[in-house]
Amino acid sequence: MLTVQQLQKSYTSGGRSREVLRDVTFTVEEGEFVTVVGPSGAGKTTLLRCLAGLLPRSGGSVTLTGTGKVVDSPPPEIACVFQDYSRSLMPWFKVSRNVAIPLANTIRDRGERRRAVERALADVGLAGFESSYPWQLSGGMQQRVAIARAIAYRPQFLIMDEPFASVDAQTRADLEDLILRVRQDSGLTVVLVTHDIDEAVYLGDRVVVLSKPPTVVLDVIDVDLPRPRNQVETKGMPRFAELRTDVAKLITQATAGAPAV
Amino acid sequence: MTAERLPRTATASRRPLRLAASLALPVVVIVAWWFASAGSTSPFFPPLQTILATFGENWLSSRVVTDVLPSLGRMLAGFAIAVVVGVVLGALLGRLPIVSYALNPVLQFGRALPATALVPVSIVLLGIGDLPKILLIAFVTVFPVMLNTIDGVRNVDAVLEDATRSYRLTRAQRALLVQLPAAAPQILAGMRIALSVAFVMMVVTELFAAVNGIGYVTLQAQQSFQVALMWSGILLLGILGVLVNGLFVLVERRLLRWYAQDRED
């Protein structure tokens, strides 16, 4: 379980302090899929980098409740997938090497490491692309490599920052279903940040709705849609429409008026 | 991956045309030189035919071992030292900003020193022979490599930095597997500059306190009025310069295949 409590983050530049996150509090239960949605500029990436231990907090805490460990630097329990696949992979290494490099410190045995890489690539539908270079692949395939790298790392938590924002609509739907399947097979706990309301509702067990900055949590909405989810059926359900309207209302209100100070 | 081979075959079909275009002017110049100088009685401009004959007698026979190889050996040794020292120091300085601030004035001073001004100093301090020449070449060429490396390792993409930190790569892994490869385009650009500087320094160091080398022979030829030999030495330097640079470009292209392809998207 991941607990985020009164997380606060300000940036100081030129002697002036700008508050991005004011008070973000939510929890992620074991095995849960939590999506975080907010208006553009809500500090979503800032929030994620704080969760992953990549950015020091200004206040509050992020705790891995199972071990009581406070996340101050990137912990081995967390793997990240970033929005910009072309910038998060190493174009000078082949696909298999890209997936294998983070494993160098966790799996000592070479053969075992190679098998872990092959399994992860097969899981994301990239079997046979081990010796391609990332730049030889399409955007969607590159993001699959990044996902394979994350799952091969065997984390407890998968943290994703708008992972499907830079691909076309069809690829996006494919990747959404891929991540649902991977998560179901592995029992991973997932936190996914997005600006896309449909995506947040379609993927999540719960949706954390953020205000515009200085950011607070407006509401956490339970998504009581049945699983497994399906691009056509789930999105055609009246309940899906209701939920996305609820989220959309919150976000529209958030962008229309400033949050209470 | 078939799609990405297509443009390559398209350029391949245009290659003969390009080759012809690049060779046209050199051929014209050589032919013009040949006929303009044929039968020349000027002591300063012997016929090209004589120069080429001298070229064959000297540079394609015994002088390969006695002069050409020593020259190239010193140049490559100096260049190799500069690359190793420049990349290692550059990677360290680029990642330790406070150290690089501390050293920057000295580095800029060292870089700004005219290389030729150091030749007499190096002879005084290090004597004649191969070592001072190699060290001087290394000293002068280390700067472009080091400064480009500093710049390169500093500008690793922020997202990639996040990814490597998030996956808990060690400092050494980040330096060797991420920062240096990411900086490779800039490092190789620095090495290309360093190589041409090394070539110049190779000749310069042979003009003083030398006993062999292409520059030495060329200067001796001028001073003993063997004009054809002098011209042939200059010709050889030009040819070697083009060859060395061409070889480097081939290696660079091979190493930076990912970079060229990445930019095409």
CSV table of C-alpha atoms in Angstrom, one decimal, chain A residues 49 52-55 73-84 86-93 97 101-105 129 132-137 141-142 146 149-151 153 158, chain B residues 1-5 8 156-171 173-174 176-185 254-265:
chain,number,residue,atom,x,y,z
A,49,ARG,CA,8.1,12.5,-9.5
A,52,ALA,CA,8.6,7.9,-7.3
A,53,GLY,CA,11.2,9.5,-5.1
A,54,LEU,CA,12.7,11.5,-8.0
A,55,LEU,CA,11.9,14.9,-6.6
A,73,SER,CA,14.8,8.4,-3.1
A,74,PRO,CA,13.7,5.9,-5.8
A,75,PRO,CA,12.9,2.7,-4.0
A,76,PRO,CA,13.3,-0.8,-5.6
A,77,GLU,CA,9.6,-1.4,-5.1
A,78,ILE,CA,8.6,1.2,-7.7
A,79,ALA,CA,9.1,1.2,-11.5
A,80,CYS,CA,8.2,4.1,-13.7
A,81,VAL,CA,6.9,4.5,-17.3
A,82,PHE,CA,7.3,8.0,-18.7
A,83,GLN,CA,5.3,9.9,-21.2
A,84,ASP,CA,8.0,10.5,-23.7
A,86,SER,CA,11.6,8.3,-27.2
A,87,ARG,CA,13.4,10.1,-24.4
A,88,SER,CA,13.2,7.5,-21.7
A,89,LEU,CA,14.8,4.7,-23.7
A,90,MET,CA,18.5,4.5,-24.7
A,91,PRO,CA,18.6,4.6,-28.5
A,92,TRP,CA,22.3,3.4,-28.5
A,93,PHE,CA,21.3,0.0,-27.1
A,97,ARG,CA,19.7,-4.3,-23.5
A,101,ILE,CA,20.1,-2.8,-17.9
A,102,PRO,CA,17.9,-2.1,-14.8
A,103,LEU,CA,18.1,-5.8,-14.0
A,104,ALA,CA,21.9,-5.9,-13.8
A,105,ASN,CA,21.8,-5.0,-10.1
A,129,PHE,CA,12.2,-7.7,-31.4
A,132,SER,CA,16.0,-4.3,-32.9
A,133,TYR,CA,16.9,-0.7,-31.9
A,134,PRO,CA,14.2,1.5,-30.3
A,135,TRP,CA,14.4,3.9,-33.2
A,136,GLN,CA,13.5,1.1,-35.6
A,137,LEU,CA,10.2,0.7,-33.8
A,141,MET,CA,6.1,-0.3,-29.8
A,142,GLN,CA,8.7,1.9,-28.1
A,146,ALA,CA,9.3,0.9,-21.7
A,149,ARG,CA,11.4,-2.7,-18.9
A,150,ALA,CA,9.2,-1.8,-16.0
A,151,ILE,CA,7.6,-5.2,-15.5
A,153,TYR,CA,12.1,-5.0,-13.0
A,158,LEU,CA,4.0,0.7,-11.4
B,1,MET,CA,12.1,-2.5,-40.4
B,2,THR,CA,11.7,-3.0,-44.1
B,3,ALA,CA,10.2,0.5,-44.4
B,4,GLU,CA,13.4,2.0,-42.9
B,5,ARG,CA,15.6,0.3,-45.5
B,8,ARG,CA,18.7,3.8,-48.0
B,156,VAL,CA,21.7,14.2,-21.0
B,157,ASP,CA,17.9,14.3,-21.4
B,158,ALA,CA,16.0,15.0,-18.2
B,159,VAL,CA,13.5,12.2,-18.8
B,160,LEU,CA,16.3,9.7,-19.4
B,161,GLU,CA,18.0,10.9,-16.2
B,162,ASP,CA,14.8,10.3,-14.3
B,163,ALA,CA,14.5,6.8,-15.8
B,164,THR,CA,18.0,5.8,-14.9
B,165,ARG,CA,17.6,7.1,-11.3
B,166,SER,CA,14.2,5.5,-11.0
B,167,TYR,CA,15.8,2.1,-12.0
B,168,ARG,CA,18.5,2.7,-9.5
B,169,LEU,CA,21.5,2.4,-11.8
B,170,THR,CA,24.7,3.0,-10.0
B,171,ARG,CA,26.9,6.1,-10.6
B,173,GLN,CA,26.5,2.5,-14.7
B,174,ARG,CA,24.9,5.9,-15.3
B,176,LEU,CA,29.3,4.4,-18.7
B,177,LEU,CA,25.9,3.3,-20.1
B,178,VAL,CA,24.0,6.5,-20.2
B,179,GLN,CA,26.0,9.7,-19.9
B,180,LEU,CA,28.9,8.8,-22.2
B,181,PRO,CA,26.8,7.3,-25.0
B,182,ALA,CA,24.4,10.2,-24.8
B,183,ALA,CA,27.4,12.6,-25.1
B,184,ALA,CA,28.9,10.6,-27.9
B,185,PRO,CA,27.8,12.9,-30.7
B,254,ARG,CA,29.1,3.7,-37.7
B,255,LEU,CA,29.1,4.6,-34.0
B,256,LEU,CA,26.4,7.2,-34.3
B,257,ARG,CA,23.9,5.2,-36.4
B,258,TRP,CA,21.4,5.5,-33.6
B,259,TYR,CA,21.8,9.3,-33.5
B,260,ALA,CA,21.3,9.8,-37.2
B,261,GLN,CA,18.2,7.5,-37.2
B,262,ASP,CA,16.8,9.1,-34.1
B,263,ARG,CA,16.9,12.6,-35.6
B,264,GLU,CA,15.0,11.4,-38.7
B,265,ASP,CA,11.8,10.8,-36.8
